[in-house]
C-alpha cells in the first residue's frame, strides 16, 4: 500500500477479499475520500480492516485504526442492540405496553404502544416539534421524556410505518432508564461495549481521550440545517414544507447548537464509533465473537423478520424494517448491492453498516467527507458492499471446488 499520499497505508485484508481493498484504495486515488475506514467480519473473525487518509479536512491529522466517526442514523443500531439484549434477559417485553413501565407515556392515545411498534417504526410517535430537542435537554434527559409523554401519535399506532428519525433513540432510552436506572448510552457502554471491547459510544465520556474525525456536512445535513432541499425526490420537497410531517418529525423536532456537545447523549443521531468496533458489534449480533454472543439465536432471527414494508410516511419512499434495523429493499438499503438477506443501517452522512446471517457477514464503513446522496445509499458504500459480496461468492466457489 501507499503508492500516493493519502492512500490507505495501514490495515490488513484476507486475500479472498482483495477486491474490497482495491475498491477502497481506488476511492482515495480518485479523490473521493478524505479519511475513511472499512471493516468486514466473516464467520466471526475480521477479514478486512483498512483505514487511510486524514481525520481532518486540512489533511494534516492521519486517520488511525482507533479514529471515531459520528454515526448519524446508525446510532439507532446501538440502541436497538441494547433494547433487544434487555428483551432477551426478560427485563423488557416486545409486546407489553410501554406505559406499564412509563405511565405518563399513555397520554393522548399512546396507552397501547409497545416496544415492538417503536422498533419497527410503527408507533406514530415521530414529532417533537412542540418541544424541540436542545443540547441542554439531552444532558438533562427529563425534558425529552416529558415531551415524548406529551406527544400525540401522527397515525393510529401499528397501522402504518414512518421513520422515527428523532424520537426513536429517546423513546427506547427512557424505557431502558425506567427498567434499569441507566440511560441507553450508559447501559450500552457497560453491558455491550465493555464485554466486546468496543470503541462505540452514545455520548463520549471524555472527548479528549479519543481520536475524533472532523466531519464535513453531508447533503442531507445541509438540508436539515436549512439548506435548499430542491425538488429531486418527494422527500426533499416535503422537507421544505414547514407543515409537512417530514419536516415536523425532523428539522422542526431539533433545535441543536451549530457545534454539538459530544458528551451529551443523542441516541438517535449522535453516536461515535470506529469501523472496527461497528463491524464487531454486528458480528456479535449474529453469533459468538471471541467468546461473546449478545443475543439468543431466536432474537437474532427476529431482527431480520419483516415487521414493516411499503410506503414510509416520513421519507416518502418504499422501505422495510425488521426489529430495530433496516431490511431490503429500499434506496437506502438496496437489494441490488447484494443485501438480500441482510439487516443494518444507512446514515445520511455516508456511514453504512450491515450484518448478513445467511453469509455470516458483518460490515462497517465510516468516513468523514459526507454523503453526496440524499435518499439513497452513498455510491462509495454501494461499491464496497458489492465488493464484499463478490468476494464471498468467489470464496464459496473455491471452497466447493
GROMACS .gro file of C-alpha atoms in nm:
model
  401
    1UNK     CA    1   0.000   0.000   0.000
    2UNK     CA    2   0.095   0.365  -0.005
    3UNK     CA    3   0.161   0.447  -0.369
    4UNK     CA    4   0.023   0.802  -0.325
    5UNK     CA    5  -0.002   1.032  -0.024
    6UNK     CA    6  -0.336   0.990   0.147
    7UNK     CA    7  -0.398   0.638   0.017
    8UNK     CA    8  -0.465   0.366   0.275
    9UNK     CA    9  -0.131   0.258   0.418
   10UNK     CA   10  -0.236   0.054   0.716
   11UNK     CA   11  -0.450  -0.242   0.800
   12UNK     CA   12  -0.498  -0.595   0.682
   13UNK     CA   13  -0.706  -0.780   0.426
   14UNK     CA   14  -0.758  -1.151   0.370
   15UNK     CA   15  -0.655  -1.240   0.015
   16UNK     CA   16  -1.007  -1.363  -0.058
   17UNK     CA   17  -1.135  -1.008  -0.003
   18UNK     CA   18  -0.872  -0.831  -0.213
   19UNK     CA   19  -1.147  -0.672  -0.423
   20UNK     CA   20  -1.268  -0.478  -0.119
   21UNK     CA   21  -0.920  -0.337  -0.065
   22UNK     CA   22  -0.892  -0.248  -0.434
   23UNK     CA   23  -1.219  -0.054  -0.429
   24UNK     CA   24  -1.130   0.118  -0.103
   25UNK     CA   25  -0.792   0.234  -0.239
   26UNK     CA   26  -0.949   0.349  -0.565
   27UNK     CA   27  -1.180   0.586  -0.376
   28UNK     CA   28  -0.875   0.761  -0.234
   29UNK     CA   29  -0.688   0.759  -0.563
   30UNK     CA   30  -0.989   0.918  -0.734
   31UNK     CA   31  -1.013   1.189  -0.468
   32UNK     CA   32  -1.348   1.066  -0.333
   33UNK     CA   33  -1.233   1.031   0.027
   34UNK     CA   34  -1.064   1.249   0.287
   35UNK     CA   35  -1.044   0.984   0.557
   36UNK     CA   36  -1.222   0.652   0.596
   37UNK     CA   37  -1.215   0.302   0.739
   38UNK     CA   38  -1.382  -0.021   0.633
   39UNK     CA   39  -1.403  -0.341   0.834
   40UNK     CA   40  -1.557  -0.678   0.748
   41UNK     CA   41  -1.611  -0.981   0.970
   42UNK     CA   42  -1.675  -1.321   0.810
   43UNK     CA   43  -1.766  -1.622   1.021
   44UNK     CA   44  -1.691  -1.434   1.341
   45UNK     CA   45  -1.344  -1.304   1.258
   46UNK     CA   46  -1.212  -0.990   1.084
   47UNK     CA   47  -1.112  -1.041   0.720
   48UNK     CA   48  -1.089  -0.676   0.615
   49UNK     CA   49  -0.960  -0.399   0.841
   50UNK     CA   50  -0.843  -0.098   0.640
   51UNK     CA   51  -0.812   0.271   0.709
   52UNK     CA   52  -0.649   0.566   0.541
   53UNK     CA   53  -0.647   0.934   0.463
   54UNK     CA   54  -0.697   1.206   0.721
   55UNK     CA   55  -0.929   1.274   1.011
   56UNK     CA   56  -0.940   1.648   0.933
   57UNK     CA   57  -1.038   1.844   0.620
   58UNK     CA   58  -0.696   2.013   0.622
   59UNK     CA   59  -0.535   1.671   0.568
   60UNK     CA   60  -0.280   1.709   0.848
   61UNK     CA   61  -0.410   1.454   1.101
   62UNK     CA   62  -0.384   1.095   0.973
   63UNK     CA   63  -0.676   0.858   1.020
   64UNK     CA   64  -0.597   0.590   1.277
   65UNK     CA   65  -0.746   0.246   1.346
   66UNK     CA   66  -0.898   0.397   1.659
   67UNK     CA   67  -1.044   0.704   1.487
   68UNK     CA   68  -1.409   0.756   1.572
   69UNK     CA   69  -1.662   0.895   1.327
   70UNK     CA   70  -2.004   1.029   1.410
   71UNK     CA   71  -2.264   0.771   1.313
   72UNK     CA   72  -2.583   0.966   1.240
   73UNK     CA   73  -2.874   0.720   1.196
   74UNK     CA   74  -2.665   0.402   1.259
   75UNK     CA   75  -2.660   0.520   1.621
   76UNK     CA   76  -3.000   0.353   1.631
   77UNK     CA   77  -2.828   0.017   1.576
   78UNK     CA   78  -2.652   0.060   1.911
   79UNK     CA   79  -2.982   0.149   2.074
   80UNK     CA   80  -3.165  -0.145   1.917
   81UNK     CA   81  -2.891  -0.382   2.029
   82UNK     CA   82  -2.932  -0.265   2.388
   83UNK     CA   83  -3.311  -0.298   2.376
   84UNK     CA   84  -3.301  -0.647   2.228
   85UNK     CA   85  -3.044  -0.761   2.483
   86UNK     CA   86  -3.283  -0.649   2.759
   87UNK     CA   87  -3.568  -0.835   2.590
   88UNK     CA   88  -3.354  -1.149   2.582
   89UNK     CA   89  -3.285  -1.104   2.953
   90UNK     CA   90  -3.654  -1.065   3.031
   91UNK     CA   91  -3.618  -0.706   3.152
   92UNK     CA   92  -3.817  -0.562   2.860
   93UNK     CA   93  -4.106  -0.712   2.666
   94UNK     CA   94  -4.166  -0.654   2.298
   95UNK     CA   95  -4.544  -0.663   2.315
   96UNK     CA   96  -4.617  -0.515   2.657
   97UNK     CA   97  -4.745  -0.155   2.658
   98UNK     CA   98  -4.464   0.090   2.724
   99UNK     CA   99  -4.698   0.276   2.958
  100UNK     CA  100  -4.688  -0.018   3.200
  101UNK     CA  101  -4.334   0.095   3.285
  102UNK     CA  102  -4.377   0.464   3.196
  103UNK     CA  103  -4.731   0.566   3.299
  104UNK     CA  104  -4.707   0.923   3.171
  105UNK     CA  105  -4.649   0.791   2.821
  106UNK     CA  106  -5.011   0.669   2.799
  107UNK     CA  107  -5.140   1.023   2.735
  108UNK     CA  108  -5.305   1.117   2.405
  109UNK     CA  109  -5.384   0.769   2.280
  110UNK     CA  110  -5.045   0.607   2.340
  111UNK     CA  111  -5.158   0.358   2.603
  112UNK     CA  112  -5.128   0.054   2.376
  113UNK     CA  113  -4.797   0.138   2.207
  114UNK     CA  114  -4.536  -0.132   2.255
  115UNK     CA  115  -4.160  -0.159   2.217
  116UNK     CA  116  -4.212  -0.370   1.906
  117UNK     CA  117  -4.406  -0.083   1.745
  118UNK     CA  118  -4.124   0.160   1.822
  119UNK     CA  119  -3.851  -0.075   1.695
  120UNK     CA  120  -4.044  -0.130   1.371
  121UNK     CA  121  -4.124   0.243   1.332
  122UNK     CA  122  -4.499   0.182   1.362
  123UNK     CA  123  -4.582   0.371   1.684
  124UNK     CA  124  -4.675   0.700   1.515
  125UNK     CA  125  -4.480   0.898   1.780
  126UNK     CA  126  -4.248   1.079   1.541
  127UNK     CA  127  -4.274   1.452   1.619
  128UNK     CA  128  -4.128   1.669   1.894
  129UNK     CA  129  -4.195   1.999   1.720
  130UNK     CA  130  -4.399   2.104   2.026
  131UNK     CA  131  -4.076   2.087   2.233
  132UNK     CA  132  -3.772   2.064   2.002
  133UNK     CA  133  -3.467   1.889   2.143
  134UNK     CA  134  -3.177   2.105   2.258
  135UNK     CA  135  -2.831   2.009   2.385
  136UNK     CA  136  -2.941   2.105   2.736
  137UNK     CA  137  -3.239   1.871   2.705
  138UNK     CA  138  -3.000   1.590   2.607
  139UNK     CA  139  -2.788   1.649   2.915
  140UNK     CA  140  -3.090   1.651   3.147
  141UNK     CA  141  -3.290   1.369   2.979
  142UNK     CA  142  -3.610   1.456   3.166
  143UNK     CA  143  -3.734   1.734   2.931
  144UNK     CA  144  -3.723   1.496   2.634
  145UNK     CA  145  -3.908   1.225   2.826
  146UNK     CA  146  -4.173   1.480   2.920
  147UNK     CA  147  -4.203   1.594   2.557
  148UNK     CA  148  -4.247   1.234   2.442
  149UNK     CA  149  -4.514   1.176   2.704
  150UNK     CA  150  -4.697   1.484   2.577
  151UNK     CA  151  -4.665   1.386   2.211
  152UNK     CA  152  -4.957   1.264   2.003
  153UNK     CA  153  -4.927   0.977   1.753
  154UNK     CA  154  -4.936   1.108   1.397
  155UNK     CA  155  -5.129   0.799   1.285
  156UNK     CA  156  -5.314   0.519   1.458
  157UNK     CA  157  -5.036   0.313   1.617
  158UNK     CA  158  -4.945  -0.011   1.438
  159UNK     CA  159  -5.144   0.075   1.124
  160UNK     CA  160  -4.857   0.225   0.919
  161UNK     CA  161  -4.487   0.292   0.944
  162UNK     CA  162  -4.277   0.605   0.925
  163UNK     CA  163  -3.913   0.659   1.012
  164UNK     CA  164  -3.882   0.767   1.378
  165UNK     CA  165  -3.587   0.984   1.284
  166UNK     CA  166  -3.559   1.190   1.602
  167UNK     CA  167  -3.779   1.012   1.856
  168UNK     CA  168  -3.654   0.654   1.818
  169UNK     CA  169  -3.348   0.667   2.042
  170UNK     CA  170  -3.515   0.875   2.311
  171UNK     CA  171  -3.822   0.652   2.332
  172UNK     CA  172  -3.602   0.347   2.385
  173UNK     CA  173  -3.364   0.529   2.619
  174UNK     CA  174  -3.640   0.638   2.855
  175UNK     CA  175  -3.785   0.287   2.861
  176UNK     CA  176  -3.440   0.146   2.937
  177UNK     CA  177  -3.393   0.404   3.213
  178UNK     CA  178  -3.728   0.315   3.368
  179UNK     CA  179  -3.631  -0.054   3.380
  180UNK     CA  180  -3.259  -0.037   3.462
  181UNK     CA  181  -3.196   0.305   3.614
  182UNK     CA  182  -2.948   0.376   3.333
  183UNK     CA  183  -2.983   0.568   3.009
  184UNK     CA  184  -2.935   0.363   2.695
  185UNK     CA  185  -2.589   0.515   2.650
  186UNK     CA  186  -2.476   0.405   2.995
  187UNK     CA  187  -2.633   0.062   2.954
  188UNK     CA  188  -2.469   0.011   2.614
  189UNK     CA  189  -2.128   0.115   2.750
  190UNK     CA  190  -2.142  -0.122   3.046
  191UNK     CA  191  -2.327  -0.424   2.909
  192UNK     CA  192  -2.226  -0.434   2.541
  193UNK     CA  193  -1.922  -0.218   2.465
  194UNK     CA  194  -1.719  -0.331   2.767
  195UNK     CA  195  -1.760  -0.711   2.722
  196UNK     CA  196  -1.688  -0.687   2.348
  197UNK     CA  197  -1.411  -0.427   2.378
  198UNK     CA  198  -1.593  -0.183   2.151
  199UNK     CA  199  -1.498   0.177   2.088
  200UNK     CA  200  -1.865   0.269   2.034
  201UNK     CA  201  -2.032   0.544   2.234
  202UNK     CA  202  -2.367   0.715   2.279
  203UNK     CA  203  -2.226   1.023   2.448
  204UNK     CA  204  -1.848   1.042   2.484
  205UNK     CA  205  -1.730   1.027   2.847
  206UNK     CA  206  -1.408   1.213   2.762
  207UNK     CA  207  -1.369   1.358   2.411
  208UNK     CA  208  -1.006   1.443   2.481
  209UNK     CA  209  -0.924   1.077   2.539
  210UNK     CA  210  -1.025   0.961   2.191
  211UNK     CA  211  -0.935   1.050   1.832
  212UNK     CA  212  -1.232   1.203   1.654
  213UNK     CA  213  -1.278   1.258   1.284
  214UNK     CA  214  -1.390   1.604   1.181
  215UNK     CA  215  -1.698   1.552   0.968
  216UNK     CA  216  -1.784   1.757   0.665
  217UNK     CA  217  -2.152   1.837   0.626
  218UNK     CA  218  -2.331   1.592   0.400
  219UNK     CA  219  -2.603   1.688   0.155
  220UNK     CA  220  -2.870   1.559   0.393
  221UNK     CA  221  -2.726   1.751   0.689
  222UNK     CA  222  -2.715   2.067   0.479
  223UNK     CA  223  -3.087   2.029   0.410
  224UNK     CA  224  -3.156   1.956   0.778
  225UNK     CA  225  -2.972   2.278   0.865
  226UNK     CA  226  -3.198   2.481   0.640
  227UNK     CA  227  -3.029   2.444   0.303
  228UNK     CA  228  -3.234   2.445  -0.015
  229UNK     CA  229  -3.391   2.098  -0.041
  230UNK     CA  230  -3.460   2.125  -0.412
  231UNK     CA  231  -3.723   1.901  -0.566
  232UNK     CA  232  -3.535   1.595  -0.688
  233UNK     CA  233  -3.739   1.349  -0.487
  234UNK     CA  234  -4.059   1.368  -0.286
  235UNK     CA  235  -3.878   1.364   0.049
  236UNK     CA  236  -3.679   1.675  -0.042
  237UNK     CA  237  -3.994   1.855  -0.139
  238UNK     CA  238  -4.164   1.761   0.188
  239UNK     CA  239  -3.860   1.867   0.392
  240UNK     CA  240  -3.906   2.215   0.251
  241UNK     CA  241  -4.270   2.239   0.370
  242UNK     CA  242  -4.286   2.355   0.734
  243UNK     CA  243  -4.628   2.197   0.788
  244UNK     CA  244  -4.539   1.857   0.641
  245UNK     CA  245  -4.496   1.553   0.861
  246UNK     CA  246  -4.150   1.502   0.711
  247UNK     CA  247  -4.039   1.850   0.819
  248UNK     CA  248  -4.209   1.837   1.160
  249UNK     CA  249  -4.055   1.500   1.250
  250UNK     CA  250  -3.701   1.600   1.151
  251UNK     CA  251  -3.598   1.965   1.114
  252UNK     CA  252  -3.866   2.106   1.345
  253UNK     CA  253  -3.807   1.846   1.618
  254UNK     CA  254  -3.450   1.960   1.683
  255UNK     CA  255  -3.306   2.291   1.798
  256UNK     CA  256  -2.941   2.196   1.832
  257UNK     CA  257  -2.637   2.419   1.857
  258UNK     CA  258  -2.418   2.451   1.545
  259UNK     CA  259  -2.138   2.283   1.743
  260UNK     CA  260  -2.293   1.982   1.919
  261UNK     CA  261  -2.167   1.863   2.257
  262UNK     CA  262  -2.015   1.515   2.201
  263UNK     CA  263  -2.057   1.431   2.571
  264UNK     CA  264  -2.436   1.467   2.553
  265UNK     CA  265  -2.632   1.151   2.477
  266UNK     CA  266  -2.810   1.171   2.142
  267UNK     CA  267  -2.936   0.813   2.097
  268UNK     CA  268  -3.098   0.886   1.762
  269UNK     CA  269  -2.812   1.051   1.571
  270UNK     CA  270  -2.512   1.129   1.790
  271UNK     CA  271  -2.323   0.803   1.837
  272UNK     CA  272  -1.949   0.773   1.776
  273UNK     CA  273  -1.761   0.460   1.671
  274UNK     CA  274  -1.472   0.316   1.476
  275UNK     CA  275  -1.544   0.096   1.178
  276UNK     CA  276  -1.366  -0.193   1.353
  277UNK     CA  277  -1.595  -0.171   1.655
  278UNK     CA  278  -1.913  -0.137   1.449
  279UNK     CA  279  -1.834  -0.447   1.245
  280UNK     CA  280  -1.751  -0.636   1.564
  281UNK     CA  281  -2.085  -0.533   1.717
  282UNK     CA  282  -2.276  -0.658   1.414
  283UNK     CA  283  -2.078  -0.983   1.414
  284UNK     CA  284  -2.179  -1.038   1.778
  285UNK     CA  285  -2.544  -0.992   1.682
  286UNK     CA  286  -2.506  -1.292   1.450
  287UNK     CA  287  -2.303  -1.527   1.667
  288UNK     CA  288  -2.010  -1.565   1.901
  289UNK     CA  289  -1.713  -1.329   1.876
  290UNK     CA  290  -1.417  -1.417   2.096
  291UNK     CA  291  -1.646  -1.596   2.339
  292UNK     CA  292  -1.914  -1.325   2.350
  293UNK     CA  293  -2.256  -1.354   2.191
  294UNK     CA  294  -2.503  -1.074   2.251
  295UNK     CA  295  -2.835  -1.225   2.153
  296UNK     CA  296  -3.001  -1.562   2.152
  297UNK     CA  297  -3.042  -1.733   1.812
  298UNK     CA  298  -3.417  -1.671   1.840
  299UNK     CA  299  -3.369  -1.297   1.887
  300UNK     CA  300  -3.109  -1.275   1.611
  301UNK     CA  301  -3.358  -1.434   1.373
  302UNK     CA  302  -3.635  -1.197   1.485
  303UNK     CA  303  -3.428  -0.894   1.382
  304UNK     CA  304  -3.448  -0.997   1.018
  305UNK     CA  305  -3.818  -1.079   1.012
  306UNK     CA  306  -4.016  -0.817   0.822
  307UNK     CA  307  -4.220  -0.602   1.060
  308UNK     CA  308  -4.300  -0.316   0.822
  309UNK     CA  309  -4.288  -0.280   0.447
  310UNK     CA  310  -4.419  -0.029   0.196
  311UNK     CA  311  -4.460   0.347   0.180
  312UNK     CA  312  -4.288   0.531   0.466
  313UNK     CA  313  -4.490   0.828   0.588
  314UNK     CA  314  -4.175   1.028   0.664
  315UNK     CA  315  -3.926   0.954   0.386
  316UNK     CA  316  -4.192   0.917   0.116
  317UNK     CA  317  -4.009   0.607  -0.011
  318UNK     CA  318  -4.080   0.237  -0.003
  319UNK     CA  319  -3.885   0.095   0.291
  320UNK     CA  320  -3.873  -0.219   0.504
  321UNK     CA  321  -3.797  -0.267   0.871
  322UNK     CA  322  -3.712  -0.563   1.085
  323UNK     CA  323  -3.685  -0.536   1.461
  324UNK     CA  324  -3.482  -0.219   1.503
  325UNK     CA  325  -3.290  -0.245   1.174
  326UNK     CA  326  -3.338  -0.165   0.806
  327UNK     CA  327  -3.416  -0.452   0.569
  328UNK     CA  328  -3.401  -0.465   0.190
  329UNK     CA  329  -3.535  -0.338  -0.038
  330UNK     CA  330  -3.515   0.041  -0.040
  331UNK     CA  331  -3.294   0.310  -0.196
  332UNK     CA  332  -3.107   0.341   0.134
  333UNK     CA  333  -3.069  -0.036   0.187
  334UNK     CA  334  -3.080  -0.182  -0.163
  335UNK     CA  335  -3.101  -0.549  -0.253
  336UNK     CA  336  -2.908  -0.458  -0.569
  337UNK     CA  337  -2.591  -0.421  -0.360
  338UNK     CA  338  -2.625  -0.784  -0.251
  339UNK     CA  339  -2.811  -0.714   0.073
  340UNK     CA  340  -3.099  -0.954   0.005
  341UNK     CA  341  -3.063  -1.139   0.338
  342UNK     CA  342  -2.907  -0.861   0.548
  343UNK     CA  343  -3.015  -0.612   0.813
  344UNK     CA  344  -2.839  -0.289   0.903
  345UNK     CA  345  -2.838   0.089   0.884
  346UNK     CA  346  -2.757   0.361   0.634
  347UNK     CA  347  -2.651   0.703   0.760
  348UNK     CA  348  -2.733   1.030   0.589
  349UNK     CA  349  -2.367   1.126   0.645
  350UNK     CA  350  -2.243   0.823   0.446
  351UNK     CA  351  -2.186   0.572   0.728
  352UNK     CA  352  -2.309   0.226   0.632
  353UNK     CA  353  -2.341  -0.092   0.837
  354UNK     CA  354  -2.496  -0.434   0.796
  355UNK     CA  355  -2.500  -0.795   0.911
  356UNK     CA  356  -2.599  -1.088   0.692
  357UNK     CA  357  -2.697  -1.408   0.876
  358UNK     CA  358  -2.703  -1.617   0.560
  359UNK     CA  359  -2.344  -1.536   0.470
  360UNK     CA  360  -2.225  -1.477   0.830
  361UNK     CA  361  -2.102  -1.130   0.734
  362UNK     CA  362  -2.070  -0.807   0.930
  363UNK     CA  363  -1.966  -0.481   0.764
  364UNK     CA  364  -1.895  -0.121   0.865
  365UNK     CA  365  -1.784   0.177   0.660
  366UNK     CA  366  -1.707   0.509   0.834
  367UNK     CA  367  -1.577   0.822   0.663
  368UNK     CA  368  -1.567   1.196   0.715
  369UNK     CA  369  -1.621   1.351   0.373
  370UNK     CA  370  -2.000   1.330   0.399
  371UNK     CA  371  -2.252   1.158   0.178
  372UNK     CA  372  -2.314   1.303  -0.165
  373UNK     CA  373  -2.654   1.135  -0.180
  374UNK     CA  374  -2.985   1.202  -0.010
  375UNK     CA  375  -3.247   0.934  -0.003
  376UNK     CA  376  -3.017   0.656  -0.126
  377UNK     CA  377  -2.704   0.468  -0.028
  378UNK     CA  378  -2.381   0.659  -0.090
  379UNK     CA  379  -2.208   0.538  -0.405
  380UNK     CA  380  -1.881   0.458  -0.224
  381UNK     CA  381  -2.061   0.240   0.030
  382UNK     CA  382  -2.253   0.073  -0.252
  383UNK     CA  383  -1.933  -0.022  -0.432
  384UNK     CA  384  -1.770  -0.154  -0.115
  385UNK     CA  385  -2.074  -0.367  -0.028
  386UNK     CA  386  -2.083  -0.511  -0.378
  387UNK     CA  387  -1.712  -0.594  -0.349
  388UNK     CA  388  -1.776  -0.777  -0.020
  389UNK     CA  389  -2.045  -0.995  -0.174
  390UNK     CA  390  -1.836  -1.059  -0.482
  391UNK     CA  391  -1.552  -1.175  -0.257
  392UNK     CA  392  -1.779  -1.402  -0.053
  393UNK     CA  393  -1.919  -1.557  -0.370
  394UNK     CA  394  -1.574  -1.629  -0.507
  395UNK     CA  395  -1.460  -1.769  -0.173
  396UNK     CA  396  -1.759  -2.003  -0.153
  397UNK     CA  397  -1.698  -2.123  -0.509
  398UNK     CA  398  -1.334  -2.205  -0.431
  399UNK     CA  399  -1.432  -2.392  -0.113
  400UNK     CA  400  -1.687  -2.601  -0.301
  401UNK     CA  401  -1.448  -2.692  -0.582
   0.00000   0.00000   0.00000
